[in-house]
XYZ file of C-alpha atoms in Angstrom:
672
model
C 0.215 -0.222 -0.269
C 1.356 3.336 -1.014
C 1.572 6.120 1.741
C -0.282 9.187 1.362
C 0.597 12.683 3.017
C -1.979 15.809 3.021
C -0.762 18.892 3.582
C -2.827 22.195 4.380
C -1.322 25.756 5.344
C -2.103 24.339 8.971
C -2.293 20.644 9.368
C -0.592 17.220 8.262
C -2.591 13.961 7.767
C -0.630 11.066 6.807
C -1.866 6.983 5.969
C 0.102 4.020 4.877
C -3.263 1.657 5.413
C -6.609 2.022 3.200
C -8.789 4.560 4.663
C -10.732 7.610 3.297
C -10.295 11.174 4.265
C -13.613 13.409 3.813
C -13.475 17.009 3.086
C -16.114 19.575 3.771
C -17.370 22.355 5.919
C -19.317 19.894 8.236
C -17.347 19.130 11.615
C -17.930 15.293 11.010
C -15.422 15.251 7.960
C -11.848 14.049 8.464
C -10.480 17.139 6.882
C -12.575 20.572 7.750
C -12.377 24.073 6.154
C -14.735 26.900 6.795
C -14.349 28.122 3.326
C -17.629 28.980 2.141
C -17.330 27.797 -1.099
C -16.707 24.190 -0.072
C -19.571 22.075 0.691
C -20.824 20.261 3.648
C -19.596 17.249 2.556
C -17.736 18.005 -0.706
C -15.045 15.191 -1.375
C -12.996 12.418 -0.446
C -9.872 11.165 -0.632
C -9.563 7.251 -0.021
C -7.719 4.369 -0.909
C -8.102 2.755 -4.251
C -6.254 -0.872 -4.773
C -2.791 0.046 -4.011
C -2.815 3.605 -4.448
C -4.931 6.872 -3.794
C -7.872 8.754 -5.803
C -9.583 11.939 -5.537
C -13.729 11.679 -5.704
C -15.715 14.721 -5.388
C -19.195 13.607 -4.013
C -21.605 15.987 -5.605
C -20.314 19.117 -4.677
C -21.035 22.607 -6.196
C -18.162 24.520 -6.862
C -16.284 21.812 -7.986
C -12.716 19.871 -7.072
C -9.666 20.505 -8.752
C -6.644 18.829 -9.843
C -3.887 20.613 -10.519
C -6.127 23.402 -11.970
C -8.595 20.922 -13.815
C -11.862 20.351 -12.331
C -12.514 16.696 -12.049
C -14.966 14.190 -10.631
C -12.302 11.396 -9.904
C -8.695 11.454 -10.396
C -5.942 9.324 -9.323
C -3.398 10.454 -7.266
C 0.486 9.829 -7.891
C 3.481 11.928 -6.978
C 2.627 15.461 -5.505
C -0.560 16.574 -6.396
C -2.222 20.165 -6.068
C -5.820 19.635 -4.998
C -8.280 22.358 -4.186
C -12.163 22.063 -3.115
C -14.709 25.196 -4.086
C -14.123 28.166 -5.833
C -11.944 27.825 -8.671
C -8.477 30.119 -8.363
C -9.597 30.098 -4.146
C -11.357 27.772 -2.193
C -9.379 25.224 0.102
C -6.045 23.905 -1.213
C -4.271 21.034 0.153
C -0.735 19.640 -1.575
C -1.301 15.682 -1.892
C 2.036 13.353 -2.035
C 1.762 9.691 -2.488
C 5.166 7.565 -2.293
C 5.671 3.930 -2.629
C 3.488 1.469 -4.453
C 1.847 2.689 -7.464
C -1.798 2.784 -8.167
C -2.877 0.010 -10.703
C -4.093 1.794 -13.940
C -7.870 2.682 -14.262
C -9.410 1.701 -17.899
C -9.885 4.530 -19.781
C -13.130 6.247 -19.715
C -15.235 5.763 -22.711
C -16.065 8.615 -25.061
C -18.726 10.445 -23.692
C -20.689 11.363 -26.589
C -19.847 8.294 -28.747
C -20.554 5.296 -26.459
C -20.331 1.697 -28.194
C -23.234 0.898 -30.081
C -25.368 -2.623 -29.897
C -23.466 -5.376 -31.780
C -19.917 -3.999 -31.520
C -17.720 -5.478 -28.832
C -15.960 -3.407 -26.771
C -12.215 -3.191 -27.505
C -9.962 -5.054 -25.115
C -7.917 -3.005 -22.292
C -4.823 -3.387 -24.366
C -6.053 -1.596 -27.269
C -8.401 0.834 -25.193
C -6.178 3.641 -26.116
C -5.972 2.869 -29.887
C -9.078 1.996 -31.153
C -12.634 3.246 -31.121
C -16.176 1.937 -32.505
C -17.802 3.240 -35.468
C -16.672 5.479 -38.330
C -18.286 7.453 -40.760
C -17.536 11.288 -41.788
C -15.710 13.803 -39.806
C -17.084 17.027 -38.563
C -19.100 18.413 -35.629
C -21.799 16.734 -34.738
C -21.319 14.101 -37.420
C -19.499 11.014 -34.574
C -16.889 11.431 -36.324
C -13.061 10.200 -34.976
C -12.587 11.710 -31.472
C -9.146 12.944 -30.132
C -7.001 12.015 -27.680
C -4.672 14.225 -25.887
C -1.939 13.286 -23.606
C -0.110 15.911 -21.535
C 2.453 16.072 -18.761
C -0.533 16.430 -16.151
C -2.976 14.364 -15.272
C -4.556 11.580 -17.318
C -5.200 11.116 -21.056
C -8.369 13.355 -22.130
C -10.621 12.148 -25.003
C -12.755 14.639 -26.489
C -15.828 13.955 -29.150
C -16.246 16.129 -32.129
C -19.033 18.392 -30.491
C -17.120 21.316 -29.684
C -13.838 22.918 -29.999
C -10.718 21.878 -27.724
C -9.086 25.036 -26.279
C -5.066 24.625 -24.880
C -3.634 26.608 -22.646
C -2.707 27.800 -19.222
C -5.801 28.963 -18.225
C -6.956 26.204 -15.864
C -11.069 26.884 -17.190
C -9.605 25.570 -20.559
C -10.193 21.873 -21.624
C -6.458 20.921 -21.752
C -4.395 22.860 -19.232
C -0.630 23.291 -19.558
C 0.654 24.264 -16.298
C 3.754 25.930 -17.678
C 5.062 29.501 -17.834
C 6.265 29.598 -21.182
C 2.580 28.733 -22.156
C 0.034 31.480 -22.979
C -3.081 31.750 -21.006
C -4.988 30.610 -24.063
C -2.653 29.390 -26.437
C -4.173 27.346 -29.407
C -7.544 25.565 -30.421
C -8.060 22.150 -31.776
C -11.019 22.489 -34.029
C -13.284 19.715 -35.344
C -13.559 20.637 -39.090
C -15.519 18.493 -41.818
C -12.026 17.209 -43.152
C -10.668 16.160 -39.307
C -9.314 18.047 -36.370
C -6.731 21.223 -36.807
C -4.423 22.574 -34.560
C -4.476 26.483 -34.624
C -2.076 28.433 -32.651
C -2.935 31.599 -30.929
C -0.065 32.491 -28.871
C 2.536 34.917 -29.041
C 5.382 32.297 -27.942
C 3.992 29.786 -30.591
C 3.623 26.158 -31.292
C 6.389 23.763 -32.549
C 6.597 20.698 -34.460
C 9.968 19.258 -35.124
C 11.709 22.555 -34.302
C 9.590 24.386 -36.933
C 6.445 26.772 -35.767
C 3.242 26.226 -37.004
C -0.004 28.426 -37.031
C -2.231 25.779 -38.105
C -1.781 21.660 -38.920
C -4.131 19.239 -39.779
C -3.861 15.994 -37.295
C -3.996 13.270 -39.397
C -1.622 10.759 -37.306
C -0.034 11.105 -34.103
C 1.807 14.147 -33.429
C 3.776 16.020 -30.620
C 3.788 19.991 -30.265
C 5.905 22.011 -28.185
C 4.203 24.883 -26.566
C 6.160 27.711 -26.202
C 9.471 26.590 -27.713
C 11.182 24.933 -30.334
C 12.803 22.114 -28.154
C 12.144 22.589 -24.319
C 8.604 23.729 -25.037
C 5.437 22.008 -22.950
C 4.842 19.155 -24.901
C 0.941 17.585 -25.697
C 0.607 14.341 -27.562
C -2.364 14.415 -29.853
C -3.801 11.266 -31.409
C -7.016 11.419 -33.758
C -8.669 7.865 -33.135
C -9.206 5.662 -35.404
C -10.063 2.374 -36.178
C -7.505 -0.384 -35.034
C -6.902 -1.396 -38.874
C -6.191 2.095 -40.266
C -3.992 3.153 -37.100
C -1.990 -0.571 -37.556
C -1.254 0.541 -41.128
C -0.478 3.749 -40.508
C 2.287 2.587 -37.819
C 3.629 0.098 -40.555
C 4.195 2.850 -42.699
C 6.006 4.778 -40.408
C 8.365 2.039 -39.384
C 9.131 1.727 -42.909
C 9.855 5.556 -43.487
C 11.625 5.477 -40.230
C 13.911 2.652 -41.411
C 14.861 4.525 -44.472
C 15.711 7.386 -42.549
C 18.313 5.236 -40.457
C 19.862 3.781 -43.539
C 20.659 7.168 -44.879
C 21.841 8.366 -41.704
C 24.325 5.369 -41.515
C 25.579 5.653 -45.052
C 26.326 9.378 -44.574
C 28.124 8.400 -41.357
C 30.213 6.274 -43.098
C 31.324 8.803 -45.445
C 32.192 11.683 -43.313
C 34.304 9.219 -40.923
C 36.174 7.537 -44.208
C 37.076 10.892 -45.109
C 38.149 11.829 -41.604
C 40.687 8.600 -41.548
C 41.924 9.843 -44.720
C 42.756 13.657 -43.936
C 44.299 11.737 -40.719
C 46.488 9.569 -42.588
C 47.640 12.088 -45.141
C 48.472 14.478 -42.273
C 49.990 12.446 -39.630
C 51.423 9.402 -41.516
C 52.286 6.371 -39.261
C 54.258 7.934 -36.391
C 51.282 8.028 -33.922
C 49.006 5.387 -35.120
C 49.658 3.397 -31.560
C 49.445 6.263 -29.504
C 46.204 8.540 -30.352
C 46.130 11.647 -28.469
C 44.139 11.374 -24.569
C 41.282 12.364 -24.514
C 39.817 14.603 -22.061
C 39.079 13.066 -19.001
C 35.962 15.524 -18.577
C 33.325 15.668 -15.606
C 33.688 12.667 -13.183
C 30.874 10.572 -11.816
C 31.798 11.790 -8.044
C 31.589 15.662 -9.080
C 28.670 14.979 -11.078
C 26.686 12.874 -8.121
C 27.759 15.396 -5.819
C 25.861 18.344 -8.028
C 23.036 15.920 -8.570
C 22.378 15.778 -4.839
C 22.807 19.914 -4.340
C 20.466 20.426 -7.229
C 16.971 21.159 -5.760
C 13.252 21.478 -7.274
C 11.606 24.630 -6.183
C 7.988 25.436 -6.197
C 6.305 28.814 -5.400
C 3.663 28.466 -3.255
C 1.239 31.889 -2.558
C -0.821 32.852 0.716
C -3.420 30.426 -0.114
C -1.104 26.902 -0.208
C -1.989 27.148 -4.308
C 1.236 26.694 -6.432
C 1.870 29.270 -9.239
C 5.462 28.124 -10.853
C 8.460 26.307 -10.457
C 12.290 26.548 -10.859
C 15.164 24.585 -9.755
C 18.556 25.818 -7.301
C 21.434 24.720 -5.804
C 22.055 24.117 -2.431
C 25.319 25.997 -1.449
C 25.560 25.936 2.409
C 25.270 23.181 5.263
C 22.839 25.538 6.618
C 20.594 25.886 4.017
C 21.124 28.302 1.620
C 20.083 27.755 -1.951
C 21.203 30.055 -4.835
C 18.626 30.496 -7.662
C 17.116 33.437 -9.720
C 14.977 36.499 -8.634
C 11.978 35.551 -11.182
C 11.691 31.984 -9.481
C 12.177 33.238 -5.888
C 10.690 37.259 -5.708
C 9.522 38.269 -9.016
C 8.898 41.700 -7.486
C 12.557 42.229 -6.951
C 13.585 45.620 -8.325
C 15.063 45.620 -12.051
C 12.930 42.015 -12.717
C 10.464 44.024 -14.308
C 6.328 43.216 -14.778
C 5.701 39.610 -13.901
C 2.854 37.815 -14.125
C 3.767 36.154 -10.861
C 3.501 37.543 -7.413
C 5.995 37.252 -4.651
C 5.268 33.284 -3.285
C 4.509 33.163 0.409
C 7.275 30.384 0.644
C 9.132 28.185 -1.759
C 8.682 24.239 -1.093
C 12.164 22.487 -1.757
C 12.551 19.175 -2.913
C 15.477 16.763 -2.925
C 16.769 15.187 -5.691
C 16.024 11.481 -5.890
C 18.618 8.721 -5.225
C 17.064 7.422 -8.747
C 17.268 8.698 -11.773
C 13.745 8.119 -13.278
C 11.967 9.204 -9.808
C 10.303 12.559 -8.866
C 12.176 15.077 -6.322
C 9.686 14.880 -3.274
C 9.027 18.094 -1.129
C 11.357 18.043 2.406
C 11.535 22.044 3.049
C 10.285 25.189 2.896
C 12.312 28.229 1.994
C 12.221 32.074 2.374
C 14.194 34.829 -0.228
C 16.655 36.610 2.094
C 18.297 38.669 -0.520
C 17.645 39.069 -4.298
C 19.267 40.912 -7.371
C 16.501 41.826 -9.615
C 18.915 42.922 -12.274
C 21.164 40.272 -12.116
C 18.500 38.034 -11.759
C 19.881 35.997 -8.835
C 18.294 35.276 -5.062
C 19.219 33.310 -2.362
C 17.025 31.418 -0.264
C 16.734 30.262 3.237
C 15.248 26.805 4.165
C 13.212 27.788 7.499
C 11.566 24.683 8.403
C 10.163 21.087 6.749
C 7.659 20.503 4.418
C 4.547 20.991 6.770
C 6.068 24.667 7.958
C 7.534 23.059 11.349
C 11.038 25.133 12.079
C 13.972 23.628 11.457
C 17.727 24.902 11.065
C 21.329 23.278 11.326
C 22.232 19.737 11.233
C 18.338 18.497 11.475
C 18.104 19.371 8.136
C 20.381 17.022 7.216
C 21.604 18.171 3.541
C 23.245 16.457 1.261
C 27.373 18.357 0.691
C 26.577 21.632 -0.792
C 27.883 22.544 -4.230
C 31.336 24.303 -4.366
C 31.670 27.600 -6.055
C 34.189 27.744 -8.988
C 34.886 30.772 -11.023
C 33.060 31.657 -14.011
C 36.310 34.035 -15.210
C 38.190 31.027 -16.049
C 35.875 29.575 -18.387
C 36.868 29.957 -22.374
C 35.024 29.390 -25.837
C 34.716 25.856 -26.611
C 34.832 24.648 -22.616
C 32.169 22.083 -21.493
C 29.274 22.466 -19.133
C 26.554 20.566 -17.566
C 23.290 21.852 -16.570
C 21.087 20.885 -13.661
C 17.384 21.409 -13.215
C 13.758 20.653 -13.270
C 12.371 21.883 -16.484
C 9.181 20.541 -17.813
C 11.277 18.536 -20.933
C 12.294 16.246 -17.746
C 8.374 15.567 -16.861
C 6.565 13.214 -18.556
C 3.627 12.951 -16.133
C 3.456 15.535 -13.689
C 4.105 19.243 -13.082
C 4.699 19.230 -9.076
C 7.006 16.266 -8.912
C 9.355 16.376 -11.631
C 12.897 13.842 -12.440
C 16.037 15.870 -12.320
C 17.311 16.375 -15.673
C 21.146 17.170 -16.951
C 22.279 18.546 -19.977
C 26.009 19.044 -21.606
C 26.723 21.606 -23.999
C 29.673 23.881 -24.473
C 30.382 27.763 -24.027
C 29.370 29.279 -27.261
C 30.357 32.901 -26.640
C 29.838 35.707 -23.425
C 27.226 38.654 -23.968
C 28.782 42.022 -22.703
C 26.073 44.076 -20.357
C 26.884 47.780 -20.417
C 24.943 48.449 -17.267
C 27.202 46.163 -15.329
C 30.040 46.768 -17.383
C 31.346 43.558 -18.436
C 31.758 41.746 -21.403
C 30.918 38.484 -19.378
C 27.374 39.729 -18.280
C 26.171 36.402 -19.875
C 27.426 32.762 -20.652
C 25.955 32.020 -24.255
C 25.794 28.107 -24.472
C 24.213 25.415 -26.824
C 23.224 23.562 -23.460
C 19.612 22.584 -23.421
C 17.727 24.531 -21.082
C 13.621 24.482 -20.598
C 11.104 25.754 -18.487
C 11.729 24.939 -15.043
C 15.646 25.384 -15.355
C 15.535 28.576 -14.323
C 17.749 29.056 -11.372
C 19.435 25.364 -11.320
C 23.196 25.115 -11.359
C 25.514 24.714 -14.411
C 29.037 23.389 -13.727
C 32.413 22.804 -15.279
C 34.661 19.378 -15.276
C 35.618 19.917 -11.857
C 32.072 20.014 -10.735
C 32.181 23.302 -9.432
C 29.018 26.177 -9.811
C 30.148 28.450 -12.611
C 26.795 29.954 -13.833
C 22.887 30.020 -13.141
C 20.641 29.085 -15.990
C 18.727 32.395 -16.412
C 16.834 32.778 -19.811
C 17.112 31.015 -23.527
C 16.802 32.692 -26.706
C 14.523 30.820 -29.035
C 14.634 30.572 -32.777
C 12.647 33.338 -33.396
C 13.992 35.764 -31.320
C 14.762 39.094 -32.716
C 17.555 39.324 -30.112
C 19.547 36.776 -31.539
C 18.791 37.000 -35.087
C 17.929 33.761 -37.340
C 19.520 30.723 -35.493
C 19.033 27.386 -35.884
C 17.336 26.177 -32.451
C 18.140 28.329 -29.479
C 20.796 29.260 -26.959
C 20.890 28.957 -23.294
C 21.977 31.916 -21.263
C 23.667 31.449 -18.293
C 24.352 33.937 -15.468
C 28.117 33.792 -14.262
C 28.716 32.956 -10.941
C 31.126 35.696 -10.557
C 29.014 38.343 -10.889
C 26.708 36.652 -7.804
C 29.636 37.255 -5.313
C 27.979 40.617 -3.564
C 24.118 38.681 -3.096
C 26.208 35.574 -1.711
C 28.265 37.613 1.007
C 24.715 39.312 1.998
C 23.317 35.636 2.459
C 26.302 34.706 4.468
C 25.992 37.507 6.520
C 22.385 36.933 7.497
C 20.293 38.217 4.209
C 19.183 41.464 3.689
C 14.997 41.431 2.162
C 15.316 45.021 1.537
C 18.328 44.868 -0.755
C 18.362 46.777 -4.233
C 20.311 45.602 -7.041
C 22.927 48.900 -7.467
C 22.384 48.505 -11.239
C 18.612 49.148 -10.945
C 19.922 53.146 -11.017
C 21.531 52.919 -13.939
C 18.530 50.896 -16.154
C 16.709 52.735 -18.858
C 13.548 53.861 -17.519
C 10.757 52.403 -19.975
C 7.758 54.670 -20.940
C 4.905 54.071 -18.618
C 2.167 56.075 -19.919
C 1.029 56.614 -23.462
C 2.447 60.068 -25.128
C -0.384 62.384 -25.319
C 0.473 62.484 -29.308
C -0.661 58.574 -29.541
C -3.457 57.062 -31.012
C -5.599 54.175 -30.118
C -8.488 53.199 -32.474
C -10.551 49.697 -31.911
C -10.593 47.828 -35.056
C -13.315 45.489 -34.017
C -12.947 41.386 -34.154
C -12.585 38.872 -36.345
C -12.395 35.496 -37.131
C -9.511 32.922 -37.356
C -8.126 33.694 -40.984
C -9.460 37.264 -41.175
C -7.089 38.651 -38.701
C -4.229 41.704 -39.770
C -6.422 43.742 -41.929
C -7.981 46.188 -39.128
C -10.539 47.057 -41.320
C -13.723 46.908 -38.949
C -14.736 49.169 -35.934
C -16.470 48.908 -33.149
C -17.176 51.262 -30.257
C -19.506 51.998 -26.822
C -22.249 53.703 -28.741
C -22.471 50.959 -31.585
C -20.607 47.891 -30.901
C -20.196 45.398 -33.360
C -22.553 42.316 -33.519
C -21.355 38.841 -34.591
C -22.890 35.155 -34.385
C -20.285 33.539 -32.145
C -19.871 29.905 -31.306
C -18.524 29.385 -27.335
C -14.525 28.607 -27.753
C -14.201 29.934 -31.210
C -11.306 31.751 -31.985
C -11.680 35.223 -32.239
C -9.055 38.528 -32.827
C -9.305 42.001 -31.276
C -7.833 44.300 -33.753
C -6.465 47.797 -33.157
C -5.191 50.376 -35.097
C -2.092 51.949 -33.008
C 0.174 55.121 -33.432
C 2.786 56.849 -31.804
C 3.453 54.465 -28.892
C 7.545 54.288 -28.033
C 9.225 50.799 -27.900
C 9.326 49.725 -24.312
C 5.706 50.865 -23.088
C 3.988 48.387 -21.425
C 0.690 47.201 -23.224
C -2.063 44.955 -22.639
C -5.806 43.684 -23.436
C -8.098 42.937 -20.481
C -11.088 40.963 -21.800
C -14.243 41.831 -19.838
C -17.631 41.059 -20.292
C -19.696 43.757 -22.360
C -21.174 45.444 -19.216
C -17.689 45.733 -17.776
C -19.034 43.441 -14.533
C -16.410 40.772 -14.940
C -12.663 40.374 -16.084
C -13.047 37.257 -18.369
C -9.102 37.283 -19.067
C -6.440 39.636 -19.864
C -2.828 39.468 -22.142
C 0.022 41.493 -21.210
C 3.055 42.694 -23.239
C 5.466 45.111 -23.753
C 5.305 47.185 -27.184
C 7.811 46.391 -30.086
C 6.508 48.211 -33.158
C 7.548 51.093 -32.799
C 6.118 54.387 -33.133
C 4.992 54.053 -36.776
C 1.182 53.041 -37.352
C 0.694 49.718 -37.080
C -2.425 47.055 -37.031
C -2.178 44.733 -34.275
C -4.562 41.712 -33.016
C -4.630 39.826 -30.362
C -6.276 36.223 -30.101
C -8.984 35.065 -27.478
C -11.089 32.291 -27.376
C -15.179 33.256 -27.150
C -16.121 32.882 -23.541
C -19.106 30.793 -22.874
C -22.325 32.236 -20.577
C -22.249 36.036 -21.094
C -23.673 38.231 -23.867
C -20.418 39.490 -25.408
C -17.282 40.742 -24.767
C -15.134 43.813 -24.344
C -11.548 44.052 -25.296
C -9.930 47.103 -23.401
C -6.354 47.719 -24.334
C -4.409 49.112 -21.451
C -1.302 51.152 -21.556
C 1.244 51.672 -18.730
C 2.429 50.384 -15.397
C -0.816 51.358 -14.264
C -2.890 49.490 -17.104
C -4.715 52.849 -17.825
C -7.731 51.918 -20.423
C -7.182 53.781 -23.303
C -9.643 52.157 -25.969
C -12.784 49.988 -25.697
C -13.507 47.308 -28.415
C -16.790 45.497 -27.683
C -18.578 42.787 -29.066
C -22.303 41.637 -28.992
C -23.320 38.274 -29.301
C -25.916 37.664 -31.842
């Protein structure tokens, strides 16, 4: 039987024996909360075979697992479970260790039951076969869609409505990753099949290439937000077993040809290399080949892996908001990470969609590479430099919040700090951390990822006054690597993984895939000294005063004109209009992708901008997008994607400008 630990902000429940934890407002429950959005008898967390599950028992406001509303869900690893109002209510962190639960058979597609006279597929085929066939299209009962993602169980959808994908917990497919837009994409059931339609600013990628729309004709893996390290979703159009088998055989044949071709190319290159060596070197050294570099030893790597930690930021309600990585740098619990992980509000960080966490959960690396880390401690930031994007945390308690200090922590050996000034281009470095690319099953319990690369170059920083403001490397980083260590071949910390330049970045021009940006550890000297002296939460980076001040408000001569709303495929013209007095009227299907268009003139680059989506009467905020203006002061037509909300008579996309999000123009749309 696996062991379950349930942690609320003020109490912990644990069991390694089969039992049921009842959750609700009534005092006869095992877990009682006064939250008024929680029902009197709301849900049960109970044993299921050798594992555990959460079951909603008829609540009014719902039960949520990692932001997704559920009726029943298996609990594995570390999971955020909330009861009651979405985004509020009562939240707990559930950690299950030990024996894994037996997999539950997938539920049938709700709107496509197995018809009489057709045998249901055996369990082994449940993920690859559905009964029936027929034409594809909305409402026709055509092939459904299976979506596999990193969080939660597989999801199955019929063709009655579009499937929305993004970070917003209200969507059908939730991708809990900072690189993913709140409303990233929509998967549309069209007459000719399922189509992926991107609506994001960070992009959707297939085989490293950015895509705006794609017909889903076979199983495909799409990365959200980054061409190599984005959040991965797998889309599987559900077809009859015979058709699926034929497609698999075809793919195997194509893959065989590709492998053979690669082998031939390799032989040509190797042959050429040997020939050149014979001509240049003769036979003098054939028995004494040059010695290879020793590289990073297993012992040094093992020490670095033990010191690398997974960080989960938790707000005052006990809800996880974002994650990152860090390094244990002292025996008494100091952890080095990024400021945007530990203290997003630090001066010099700029605007952030995340608020400062109430605390950060610290998970130590598992001794087994393929096992995720589990929460062991709580930590708080004691100093942060927003411009350098560096912060130091201090462990203050165990995972339940009980105070802990000194040797009671029983921490692994701290990571020794090297010198980044000793690095040269071409030197090998190793990056460690907990990115989404290393997580195949959950967002709150990830296995450690180790990637290797070389120092490509160094990026100068005029404000700091150094030619080594950042290390530019080809090492693979992804969302969640932030704050993790990069080490040299001596196993010493020489940099803090900080950011990536994607293939579409204007900062880097045209590049093949992307670059990792690593903050040199030598620049952390002052922050580390302050931390060793006890910390200074009020510390402000000395570089902030030299930073250029971005415009905070629109200039008086700027122009903002609403150009109305258009459907997918029509965006970019800015030929319409809509005002509060005469709002545009459009027949809309809930979930349909719509684009709010605006004609903007005279806004300088660097100005904070955004669109807040309200209900038509402005009584309810339905969503928002924030960005920084980069289109120059000339007239520009811009369009902002939203999925049409349901349950409202219309919407209003209010364009906002400046740090205070000053509204400058309405863009109303009344549903017909």
